[in-house]
Amino acid sequence: MGCLLLGLLFAYVSYGKTAHLERKLRIGLAALRAALVALICGLLFFPLVKRVSYNLEKPLIIIGQDNSLSVGHIQPAGFNKRQYEKDLQALADKLSAKYELKIYHFSDSIKAGFDFSNKGKLSNATVLFNRLNDEYLNRNIGAVILASDGIFNRGGSPLYDLNKLKAPVYTIALGDTIPKRDLMVANVNHNNLVYLNNEFTIEVQVEAFESKGEETKLTVSENGKMVQESKLQIGSNAFAKTVPVKLKASKMGLQKYTVQLSPLSNEVSEKNNAQSIFVEVIDARQKVLIAAGAAHPDIATIKQAISGNKNYDLKVALGEELNAVNVTDYGLIILYQLPDVQNHGASFLVRLQQANIPVWYILGAQSDVSKFNQLQKSVSFNGSNSTIQEAFSYSNPDFTTFDIDAASAKHIDDFDPLLAPFGKITINGNGLIALNQRIGKIKTPSAQLFFLNENGKKAGYLIGEGLWRWKLSESKDGLTSSVVNGLISKTVQYLSVKDDKRKFKAYPAKNTFDENENVLINAVLYNDSYVAINTPDVNIQIKNQEGKLYNFLFSRTESAYQLDAGMLPAGNYTFSASTSLGGKKQIAQGAFYVNAMIAEYQQTIANHQLLNNMSVQTNGKMYMPQNLLNILTDISKNEDIKTLSYEDRRYEELINFKWLFAMIILLLSLEWFFRKRNGEI
């Protein structure tokens, strides 16, 4: 109103004293001026205007169709698959005419639309509902229609994810709930890693339905060759038994073991009668030598700690026995107070000095310090054998080569002191210090247990004897787990493990892939400074067990390479990756398995109880396939499924309304035109 009054005032001032103009013209020009001023004032004093609009949102109906193998594999008597597909499509057409409709099919993946091929290797309803929760959060979801047999072998029960949707779930019960004559390997419990020449046990879980009184044969094959066979009597119609099978790891590498049950007559499915497992067999046994001039209680302590691990083949050589030892036979040599003042094993030490073998030096009262300094150049000990001092231990919190937990560190701090030659230790290199010396209550920076790695050769050093006294301290404290054994074992393990110094490596992300997984292979290339580079191209050739070849080129990551070979058919595969560095060809080889998935054949009885629970929990209803068209009627009668109206209130700036500027220009132009035409300035 104020803007209009101001406009009228401007019109009066401009045309109130223009009696020489024709009356109609004067009134028209005044009106133009009033409207023009009112519009400009509005832009200046009312920059925002409120706009209210109403949006209607139809209910969203979602259909989720189970496309897994089990749905197509087991069908009840009288089920017409073609009619079911026709009815489901008709239901979708009728729903889309009245509601907003979204259709998905799911198994081991989720995709839009119908797919009745039933080729999915898994069934995961939880992933479906999680996706619906993510994509349609705060939407007007009217109902979810789920067509499935209720057999969900991945993701667990979907019951816990339904309430987030806040919508009724109408289920269509597919499959058959009547047990069929069937025999299956339900599961095989096993270790993924075993050691060469060790025996290990797998546990085969056998189940049988409607097969009372029958006999089957259980066979276990290693890489296609039968290694075990036994007969199994089925004593009931709902039969379950766990059968332990002892095997021996006789070959290194990744081994495939297949557990097979001989089929019964008229079985509903033989695809669940077999299951394959993959076990990696490694030769981790390392030959360890304890070399000493004479017997000592510490040797028994070290021997006890190492002998508890089956991966080590331990030998003790004393005095003159050392001269007959071939040092190259061992992966680690422990020099207990050698070289000593009695000069035991002089020729043995000369041969050891020339070999590239990890050594653990333990110094004590019998050590010859000067010869020790000559035997190796990484550590200098400035002292004498004539003076011995007691040195307690305390752990270095910055040590990360292997783990010493807080409880073990506290026990080590409380242990009796070791007896060490008196002198100053100088480490010529980057020492990894696990324990330092404490003299009385004073913590010194002098190292007691430490490690060096010079040019790929590992060495450990323990300054002091008396480990047997630590064992006595453990017994006195009543420790259930030996800290001393743990410390010695970790030391031996670190020193004996061989570093992989290959310049080019290629390895699969894991040894076995399921047939619905993408096969991923990683590669890394190092230059002469052992810095990872990815400049040259890396090619790979993958070969299956029939000899078919797949050729790929690796993609580059930040400093390495990766290949996504996609999904490959089940079977055994080998690969050879190659590249060139500095004109020299680099090759890396390996193997992996793609495992055939049988999860959809493991359960043949439909779980309609779960489907009914899903419907009851959400105020929905379960239907049989022949009655699925009734869902449309029940959804139409559900008063909670209705169109929602949303009020949208927004404030907009007048400057955004371009037509206002056009109006102002038009009014100015008209007023100017008529004024000029009638001789006004």
XYZ file of C-alpha atoms in Angstrom:
681
model
C 0.000 0.000 0.000
C 2.840 2.369 0.856
C 4.525 1.741 -2.502
C 1.225 2.466 -4.297
C 0.668 5.723 -2.352
C 4.225 6.765 -3.132
C 3.576 6.042 -6.804
C 0.374 8.139 -6.751
C 2.298 10.975 -5.093
C 4.923 10.898 -7.839
C 2.169 10.825 -10.467
C 0.477 13.882 -8.916
C 3.732 15.834 -8.701
C 4.579 14.988 -12.322
C 1.180 15.543 -13.945
C -0.875 17.613 -11.468
C -0.038 20.858 -13.263
C -0.176 19.704 -16.865
C -3.592 21.112 -17.738
C -2.440 21.756 -21.296
C -2.458 18.002 -21.913
C -5.607 16.204 -22.916
C -7.386 14.840 -19.841
C -7.315 11.155 -20.919
C -3.624 11.401 -21.832
C -2.793 13.071 -18.525
C -4.589 10.357 -16.549
C -2.887 7.618 -18.611
C 0.597 9.062 -18.101
C -0.072 9.516 -14.397
C -1.159 5.895 -14.141
C 2.024 4.762 -15.923
C 4.160 6.856 -13.563
C 2.318 5.553 -10.471
C 2.712 1.922 -11.541
C 6.383 2.434 -12.404
C 7.289 4.022 -9.076
C 5.258 1.412 -7.158
C 7.177 -1.411 -8.873
C 10.597 0.164 -8.176
C 9.672 0.754 -4.520
C 8.569 -2.840 -4.251
C 11.963 -4.030 -5.457
C 13.682 -1.752 -2.954
C 11.547 -2.388 0.134
C 10.273 -5.950 -0.420
C 13.279 -8.002 -1.689
C 11.730 -11.352 -0.562
C 8.386 -12.903 -1.404
C 6.874 -16.094 0.061
C 5.767 -18.801 -2.362
C 3.747 -21.853 -1.304
C 3.361 -24.932 -3.519
C 1.944 -28.412 -2.950
C 3.617 -31.636 -4.217
C 1.819 -34.961 -4.377
C 3.828 -38.179 -3.862
C 2.266 -41.473 -4.862
C 2.969 -44.519 -2.691
C 6.072 -46.394 -3.813
C 5.604 -50.139 -4.272
C 8.795 -52.227 -4.466
C 8.948 -55.768 -5.871
C 11.991 -57.891 -4.947
C 12.274 -61.126 -6.929
C 14.634 -63.887 -5.764
C 16.704 -64.996 -8.776
C 18.908 -67.550 -6.977
C 19.503 -71.140 -8.046
C 17.449 -72.687 -5.221
C 14.234 -71.021 -6.442
C 14.479 -72.677 -9.851
C 16.061 -75.900 -8.566
C 13.313 -77.121 -6.223
C 9.711 -76.642 -7.306
C 6.647 -78.089 -5.526
C 4.150 -80.389 -7.205
C 1.656 -78.478 -9.336
C 3.778 -75.348 -9.622
C 3.485 -73.701 -13.040
C 6.579 -71.567 -13.502
C 5.356 -69.932 -16.701
C 2.036 -68.954 -15.102
C 3.824 -67.608 -12.043
C 6.017 -65.375 -14.201
C 2.992 -64.198 -16.166
C 1.017 -63.398 -12.985
C 3.917 -61.527 -11.396
C 4.335 -59.402 -14.512
C 0.575 -58.745 -14.588
C 0.690 -57.687 -10.932
C 3.506 -55.267 -11.731
C 1.561 -53.776 -14.666
C -1.556 -53.186 -12.558
C 0.420 -51.677 -9.684
C 2.306 -49.302 -11.989
C -0.993 -47.855 -13.229
C -1.916 -46.655 -9.742
C 1.352 -46.375 -7.822
C 5.001 -45.604 -8.383
C 6.665 -48.999 -8.947
C 10.262 -50.193 -8.589
C 11.283 -53.748 -9.527
C 14.497 -55.546 -8.501
C 15.828 -59.072 -8.792
C 18.436 -60.237 -6.303
C 20.736 -63.156 -5.573
C 24.468 -62.545 -5.120
C 23.875 -59.097 -6.670
C 20.959 -56.666 -7.005
C 19.737 -55.391 -10.374
C 16.667 -53.592 -11.661
C 13.810 -55.409 -13.402
C 12.656 -59.022 -13.503
C 14.983 -61.949 -14.282
C 13.597 -65.479 -14.065
C 16.741 -67.320 -15.161
C 17.529 -68.366 -11.546
C 21.301 -68.431 -12.018
C 22.361 -66.543 -8.875
C 25.000 -68.405 -6.855
C 23.835 -66.963 -3.516
C 20.737 -65.416 -1.979
C 21.160 -62.327 0.212
C 17.945 -60.540 1.200
C 19.718 -58.409 3.816
C 21.681 -56.596 1.102
C 18.413 -55.955 -0.757
C 16.712 -54.363 2.253
C 19.819 -52.362 3.144
C 19.861 -50.952 -0.366
C 16.172 -50.081 -0.169
C 16.801 -48.349 3.162
C 19.608 -46.310 1.620
C 17.935 -45.391 -1.676
C 14.405 -44.686 -0.432
C 15.053 -43.077 2.932
C 12.188 -40.689 3.838
C 10.215 -41.749 0.753
C 6.544 -42.713 0.818
C 7.093 -46.485 0.638
C 3.694 -48.099 0.501
C 4.679 -51.779 0.461
C 7.408 -54.271 -0.399
C 6.526 -57.451 -2.303
C 9.124 -60.199 -1.856
C 8.994 -63.340 -4.011
C 11.383 -65.935 -2.553
C 11.768 -69.410 -1.073
C 13.145 -68.006 2.191
C 16.526 -69.681 1.752
C 19.019 -66.881 2.454
C 22.561 -68.244 2.667
C 24.376 -64.908 2.945
C 23.827 -61.846 5.101
C 21.816 -63.566 7.838
C 18.134 -63.127 8.539
C 16.562 -59.980 7.029
C 14.061 -59.722 9.919
C 16.243 -57.155 11.702
C 16.326 -54.789 8.713
C 12.610 -54.650 7.934
C 11.516 -52.106 10.543
C 13.668 -49.380 8.997
C 11.449 -49.378 5.898
C 8.267 -48.774 7.938
C 6.229 -50.524 5.265
C 4.293 -53.818 5.105
C 6.067 -56.719 3.413
C 3.900 -58.994 1.267
C 5.731 -62.266 0.618
C 5.190 -64.786 -2.173
C 6.217 -68.233 -0.911
C 8.178 -70.113 -3.577
C 9.943 -73.474 -3.320
C 8.840 -76.609 -1.502
C 8.675 -77.210 2.256
C 8.343 -80.998 1.930
C 11.711 -82.789 2.543
C 13.060 -84.590 -0.506
C 15.391 -87.568 -0.664
C 18.790 -85.923 -0.524
C 22.354 -86.492 0.651
C 24.817 -83.654 1.135
C 28.180 -82.531 2.446
C 26.891 -79.704 4.638
C 30.287 -78.339 5.667
C 33.980 -79.196 5.976
C 35.882 -77.759 8.939
C 39.619 -77.454 8.256
C 42.738 -75.404 8.809
C 43.800 -73.200 5.923
C 47.510 -73.674 6.692
C 49.401 -76.864 7.567
C 53.055 -77.826 7.621
C 54.785 -80.245 5.326
C 54.775 -83.896 6.452
C 52.411 -83.104 9.347
C 49.126 -84.906 9.873
C 45.987 -82.811 10.102
C 42.288 -83.547 10.561
C 39.310 -82.286 8.607
C 35.761 -82.669 9.918
C 33.116 -83.538 7.328
C 29.533 -82.706 8.285
C 27.198 -85.107 6.464
C 23.424 -84.648 6.288
C 20.757 -86.839 4.706
C 16.973 -86.569 4.313
C 14.399 -89.282 3.663
C 17.203 -91.852 3.246
C 16.938 -94.098 6.305
C 18.649 -97.465 5.887
C 20.772 -96.404 2.926
C 24.570 -96.635 2.697
C 26.924 -94.150 1.101
C 30.650 -94.025 0.506
C 32.713 -91.061 1.704
C 35.872 -90.424 -0.321
C 38.514 -87.721 0.016
C 40.714 -86.874 -2.972
C 43.894 -84.809 -3.028
C 44.300 -82.974 -6.336
C 42.111 -85.608 -8.036
C 43.799 -88.635 -6.416
C 41.800 -90.554 -3.802
C 43.548 -90.695 -0.421
C 40.736 -91.785 1.954
C 37.608 -93.906 1.657
C 35.011 -95.059 4.206
C 31.426 -96.319 4.310
C 28.649 -94.494 6.112
C 25.301 -95.912 7.253
C 22.312 -93.539 7.310
C 20.288 -94.309 10.413
C 17.351 -91.883 10.180
C 15.344 -89.778 7.763
C 16.778 -86.602 9.309
C 20.397 -87.724 9.535
C 23.402 -85.632 10.570
C 26.899 -86.773 11.470
C 30.371 -85.264 11.720
C 33.061 -87.552 10.303
C 36.718 -86.803 11.215
C 39.223 -87.594 8.456
C 42.986 -87.666 9.065
C 45.214 -86.536 6.213
C 48.933 -86.000 5.740
C 50.463 -82.972 4.061
C 52.924 -84.629 1.719
C 53.343 -81.914 -0.928
C 54.131 -78.221 -0.661
C 51.923 -75.470 -2.051
C 48.186 -74.940 -2.317
C 46.468 -78.338 -2.279
C 42.889 -79.074 -3.289
C 40.969 -81.698 -1.299
C 37.567 -82.864 -2.556
C 35.111 -84.579 -0.209
C 32.605 -86.738 -2.124
C 29.567 -88.790 -1.101
C 28.413 -91.482 -3.495
C 24.878 -90.606 -4.717
C 21.686 -92.369 -3.710
C 18.996 -93.446 -6.135
C 16.292 -90.832 -6.842
C 18.193 -88.059 -5.089
C 16.726 -84.603 -5.607
C 20.220 -83.229 -6.296
C 23.733 -84.649 -6.565
C 25.421 -81.247 -6.791
C 25.593 -80.969 -2.999
C 27.243 -84.385 -2.615
C 30.722 -82.931 -2.987
C 32.644 -80.018 -1.572
C 36.207 -78.847 -2.208
C 38.536 -77.220 0.297
C 41.946 -75.637 -0.211
C 44.853 -76.065 2.191
C 48.204 -74.332 1.881
C 51.094 -76.614 2.790
C 54.294 -74.840 3.737
C 57.721 -76.130 4.679
C 58.415 -73.842 7.597
C 60.811 -76.233 9.347
C 64.084 -74.494 9.899
C 67.254 -76.254 11.004
C 68.673 -74.468 14.039
C 72.059 -75.173 15.600
C 73.085 -74.290 19.143
C 76.888 -74.181 19.146
C 78.775 -73.978 22.468
C 82.114 -74.898 23.966
C 80.579 -76.821 26.862
C 77.248 -77.662 28.452
C 75.394 -74.919 30.313
C 71.913 -74.608 31.914
C 71.091 -71.789 29.494
C 71.394 -74.227 26.567
C 68.670 -76.413 28.099
C 66.481 -73.318 28.515
C 66.965 -72.281 24.882
C 66.447 -75.840 23.677
C 63.170 -76.143 25.606
C 61.832 -72.909 24.115
C 62.712 -73.885 20.531
C 61.722 -77.545 20.723
C 58.138 -76.604 21.572
C 57.694 -75.405 17.979
C 57.398 -78.172 15.379
C 58.666 -75.809 12.714
C 62.246 -76.052 13.982
C 64.664 -78.943 13.678
C 67.080 -78.291 16.541
C 70.579 -79.674 17.094
C 73.104 -78.964 19.855
C 76.838 -79.288 19.099
C 79.449 -78.898 21.853
C 83.226 -78.610 21.859
C 84.977 -80.738 19.282
C 81.686 -81.798 17.690
C 81.601 -78.369 16.046
C 84.441 -79.160 13.665
C 82.265 -81.788 11.920
C 79.270 -79.459 11.463
C 78.364 -78.235 7.969
C 77.245 -74.659 8.610
C 75.316 -74.410 5.322
C 72.842 -77.033 6.581
C 71.309 -74.557 9.018
C 69.014 -71.574 8.717
C 70.109 -70.124 12.066
C 73.116 -70.711 14.299
C 73.134 -69.726 17.972
C 76.681 -69.117 19.229
C 76.461 -69.592 22.958
C 79.574 -67.896 24.429
C 81.536 -68.606 21.263
C 84.272 -67.781 20.534
C 85.330 -68.748 24.048
C 88.574 -68.510 25.996
C 89.237 -72.245 25.458
C 89.160 -71.686 21.652
C 86.564 -74.400 20.963
C 85.432 -74.867 17.355
C 87.992 -72.555 15.758
C 87.634 -74.058 12.256
C 83.835 -74.058 12.623
C 83.882 -70.327 13.370
C 86.083 -69.663 10.319
C 83.575 -71.455 8.073
C 80.702 -69.602 9.720
C 82.375 -66.258 9.123
C 82.462 -67.001 5.379
C 78.805 -68.098 5.189
C 75.769 -65.819 4.846
C 73.778 -67.374 7.693
C 71.869 -65.544 10.472
C 73.669 -65.791 13.820
C 72.538 -65.152 17.382
C 75.536 -64.246 19.552
C 75.177 -64.790 23.303
C 78.039 -63.378 25.387
C 78.927 -64.526 28.887
C 81.752 -65.171 31.296
C 83.443 -67.704 28.962
C 83.316 -65.443 25.866
C 86.572 -64.253 24.314
C 85.772 -60.589 23.719
C 88.705 -59.865 21.403
C 87.908 -62.848 19.140
C 84.253 -61.845 19.185
C 85.230 -58.438 17.781
C 87.262 -60.163 15.055
C 84.499 -62.642 14.139
C 82.024 -59.895 13.210
C 82.319 -56.168 12.516
C 78.834 -54.921 13.414
C 79.364 -54.732 17.176
C 82.459 -53.692 19.121
C 82.797 -54.735 22.749
C 85.367 -52.754 24.728
C 85.919 -54.870 27.829
C 87.592 -57.934 29.278
C 86.670 -61.443 30.338
C 88.180 -61.014 33.763
C 85.435 -58.721 35.071
C 81.769 -59.759 35.179
C 78.870 -57.524 36.164
C 75.234 -58.142 36.958
C 72.885 -56.467 34.475
C 69.124 -56.413 34.932
C 66.826 -56.005 31.933
C 64.203 -53.477 30.944
C 62.256 -53.406 27.704
C 62.526 -50.707 25.062
C 59.030 -49.269 24.385
C 60.106 -48.178 20.872
C 60.982 -51.732 19.786
C 58.567 -52.938 17.075
C 60.405 -55.800 15.345
C 58.227 -58.214 17.280
C 55.711 -57.750 20.058
C 56.628 -57.626 23.750
C 53.349 -56.930 25.531
C 53.083 -54.835 28.691
C 52.604 -57.848 31.005
C 55.697 -59.614 29.591
C 57.743 -56.394 29.822
C 56.847 -56.071 33.511
C 57.948 -59.647 34.236
C 61.224 -59.099 32.355
C 61.893 -56.018 34.478
C 61.486 -58.174 37.605
C 63.738 -61.028 36.437
C 67.107 -61.765 38.066
C 70.119 -60.095 36.421
C 72.208 -61.663 33.668
C 75.976 -62.023 34.087
C 77.738 -60.009 31.377
C 81.362 -59.131 30.641
C 82.116 -55.638 31.872
C 82.666 -53.148 29.055
C 81.168 -50.686 26.592
C 79.091 -51.841 23.621
C 79.333 -49.936 20.326
C 76.803 -50.787 17.607
C 78.091 -50.050 14.116
C 74.792 -49.702 12.332
C 71.084 -49.284 12.904
C 70.462 -51.508 15.903
C 66.961 -52.670 16.827
C 67.098 -52.755 20.629
C 64.608 -54.974 22.428
C 66.119 -54.893 25.947
C 68.473 -52.474 27.654
C 70.697 -52.978 30.696
C 69.794 -51.754 34.170
C 72.656 -51.645 36.666
C 71.083 -51.728 40.083
C 68.286 -49.167 39.893
C 69.951 -47.107 37.159
C 68.583 -47.623 33.642
C 71.484 -47.328 31.220
C 71.352 -46.818 27.422
C 73.531 -49.914 26.943
C 71.830 -52.549 24.817
C 71.308 -56.062 26.179
C 69.211 -57.810 23.501
C 69.328 -56.234 20.044
C 69.332 -57.035 16.332
C 71.106 -55.883 13.181
C 70.396 -56.446 9.513
C 73.434 -55.675 7.365
C 73.121 -56.298 3.616
C 70.366 -58.844 4.149
C 72.230 -60.813 6.843
C 70.444 -60.809 10.182
C 72.245 -61.028 13.501
C 71.052 -61.028 17.093
C 73.049 -60.218 20.234
C 72.351 -61.045 23.874
C 74.893 -59.549 26.288
C 74.757 -61.796 29.324
C 74.234 -65.363 30.492
C 71.741 -66.675 33.033
C 68.542 -67.351 31.144
C 68.045 -70.363 33.414
C 67.644 -67.966 36.330
C 64.809 -66.262 34.446
C 63.070 -69.641 34.192
C 63.382 -70.069 37.945
C 61.833 -66.623 38.439
C 58.890 -67.695 36.295
C 58.393 -70.826 38.382
C 58.522 -68.779 41.563
C 55.932 -66.314 40.221
C 53.702 -69.163 39.020
C 53.352 -67.883 35.430
C 51.057 -70.051 33.298
C 52.588 -68.804 30.032
C 56.371 -68.659 29.809
C 57.679 -65.167 29.054
C 61.194 -66.548 28.540
C 60.031 -69.144 26.012
C 58.042 -66.472 24.187
C 61.016 -64.091 24.022
C 63.386 -66.807 22.776
C 60.844 -68.110 20.223
C 60.207 -64.642 18.798
C 63.941 -63.995 18.590
C 64.548 -67.261 16.738
C 61.572 -66.671 14.459
C 62.720 -63.178 13.478
C 66.296 -64.273 12.801
C 65.381 -67.427 10.874
C 62.705 -65.959 8.589
C 64.188 -65.259 5.183
C 63.533 -61.889 3.570
C 62.107 -61.921 0.057
C 64.452 -59.744 -2.018
C 63.001 -60.436 -5.453
C 62.713 -57.326 -7.608
C 59.442 -58.409 -9.200
C 56.579 -60.111 -7.410
C 53.070 -61.006 -8.550
C 50.555 -62.644 -6.243
C 46.773 -63.118 -6.092
C 44.805 -61.195 -3.472
C 43.984 -64.607 -1.972
C 44.627 -68.225 -2.857
C 41.012 -69.152 -3.572
C 38.188 -67.127 -5.131
C 34.521 -68.030 -5.350
C 33.208 -68.244 -8.887
C 31.041 -65.127 -8.355
C 34.063 -63.062 -7.248
C 36.388 -60.963 -9.366
C 39.918 -62.378 -9.461
C 42.395 -59.748 -8.245
C 46.151 -60.093 -8.784
C 48.703 -57.608 -7.420
C 52.248 -56.974 -8.630
C 55.162 -54.854 -7.423
C 58.429 -53.965 -9.163
C 61.562 -52.645 -7.419
C 64.546 -50.815 -8.882
C 68.175 -51.392 -7.837
C 67.643 -49.198 -4.770
C 64.683 -51.403 -3.832
C 62.207 -48.576 -4.347
C 58.841 -49.550 -5.819
C 58.261 -48.224 -9.344
C 55.508 -48.756 -11.914
C 56.895 -47.235 -15.107
C 57.237 -50.389 -17.303
C 54.158 -52.261 -18.519
C 53.409 -55.573 -16.819
C 51.742 -58.375 -18.803
C 50.203 -61.532 -17.406
C 49.055 -64.792 -18.921
C 46.537 -66.865 -16.951
C 46.027 -70.520 -17.879
C 43.230 -72.800 -16.687
C 43.449 -76.553 -16.145
C 42.320 -77.256 -19.724
C 45.121 -75.102 -21.123
C 42.988 -72.124 -22.170
C 44.947 -68.855 -21.996
C 43.779 -65.429 -20.808
C 46.057 -62.462 -21.552
C 45.846 -59.221 -19.581
C 47.762 -56.005 -18.973
C 48.106 -54.767 -15.394
C 46.718 -51.373 -14.381
C 48.956 -49.016 -12.429
C 48.220 -47.988 -8.863
C 50.093 -45.250 -6.983
C 53.389 -47.161 -6.889
C 52.515 -50.731 -7.911
C 50.202 -52.699 -10.227
C 46.835 -54.426 -9.961
C 44.784 -56.616 -12.289
C 41.048 -57.218 -12.057
C 40.575 -60.301 -14.228
C 36.831 -60.394 -13.588
C 34.929 -63.584 -12.782
C 36.490 -66.810 -14.050
C 34.927 -70.282 -14.305
C 35.585 -72.704 -11.444
C 38.875 -74.579 -11.699
C 42.637 -74.481 -11.156
C 44.651 -71.621 -12.641
C 48.320 -70.789 -13.031
C 49.743 -67.457 -14.118
C 52.976 -65.966 -15.392
C 53.521 -62.200 -15.120
C 56.397 -60.509 -16.943
C 58.003 -57.105 -17.350
C 61.397 -55.597 -18.213
C 63.638 -53.468 -16.028
C 66.939 -52.084 -17.291
C 66.868 -54.366 -20.320
C 66.480 -57.463 -18.127
C 63.289 -59.513 -18.221
C 61.567 -60.131 -14.874
C 59.116 -63.026 -14.423
C 56.854 -63.962 -11.510
C 54.660 -67.043 -11.415
C 51.888 -68.310 -9.169
C 48.623 -70.195 -8.918
C 45.115 -69.820 -7.559
C 41.829 -71.697 -7.494
C 38.317 -70.595 -8.401
C 35.924 -72.548 -6.236
C 32.567 -73.769 -7.533
C 29.801 -72.469 -5.281
C 27.226 -74.979 -4.059
C 25.575 -72.921 -1.304
C 22.278 -72.811 -3.204
C 22.185 -76.609 -3.269
C 23.011 -77.013 0.434
C 19.453 -76.333 1.582
C 16.607 -77.751 -0.471
C 13.687 -77.169 1.946
C 12.024 -73.775 1.526
C 11.741 -71.614 4.659
C 8.157 -70.375 4.466
C 8.126 -69.788 8.232
C 10.699 -67.027 7.824
C 8.659 -65.438 5.022
C 5.523 -65.540 7.175
C 7.399 -63.962 10.098
C 8.572 -61.156 7.827
C 4.969 -60.453 6.791
C 3.494 -60.687 10.298
C 6.208 -58.445 11.746
C 5.393 -55.671 9.240
C 1.564 -56.086 9.103
C 1.788 -57.678 5.680
C 0.667 -61.092 4.441
C 2.116 -64.229 2.836
C 0.695 -65.594 -0.440
C 1.220 -68.735 -2.436
C 2.234 -68.233 -6.113
C -1.213 -69.152 -7.462
C -2.813 -66.391 -5.346
C -0.294 -63.597 -5.870
C -2.730 -61.398 -7.828
C -4.683 -60.942 -4.568
C -1.851 -58.691 -3.408
C -3.259 -55.874 -5.556
C -6.626 -56.058 -3.769
C -5.063 -56.078 -0.304
C -2.786 -53.139 -1.111
C -5.758 -51.163 -2.444
C -7.678 -51.806 0.798
C -4.772 -50.810 3.014
C -5.631 -47.291 4.218
C -2.031 -46.675 5.269
C -0.939 -46.870 1.631
C -2.011 -43.475 0.316
C -0.776 -40.475 -1.622
C 0.947 -37.852 0.503
C 0.818 -34.099 -0.063
C 3.863 -32.055 0.870
C 3.649 -28.278 1.344
C 6.688 -26.503 -0.030
C 7.257 -23.021 1.399
C 10.007 -20.925 -0.111
C 11.133 -17.318 0.047
C 12.484 -15.892 -3.171
C 14.102 -12.560 -3.977
C 12.084 -10.263 -6.238
C 15.244 -9.670 -8.221
C 14.887 -13.251 -9.529
C 11.594 -12.359 -11.264
C 12.844 -11.154 -14.632
C 9.360 -10.172 -15.801
C 9.396 -7.294 -13.260
C 12.337 -5.704 -15.068
C 10.589 -6.191 -18.372
C 7.520 -4.481 -16.933
C 9.565 -1.518 -15.672
C 11.259 -1.068 -19.055
C 7.880 -1.321 -20.800
C 6.285 1.322 -18.533
C 9.250 3.674 -18.950
C 9.152 3.231 -22.706
C 5.402 3.907 -22.951
C 5.585 7.015 -20.753
C 8.562 8.387 -22.714
C 6.857 7.704 -26.052
C 3.602 9.476 -25.201
C 5.391 12.412 -23.537
C 7.595 12.921 -26.598
C 4.673 12.598 -28.934
C 2.866 15.375 -27.091
C 5.847 17.708 -26.814
C 6.732 17.002 -23.167
C 10.344 16.679 -22.084
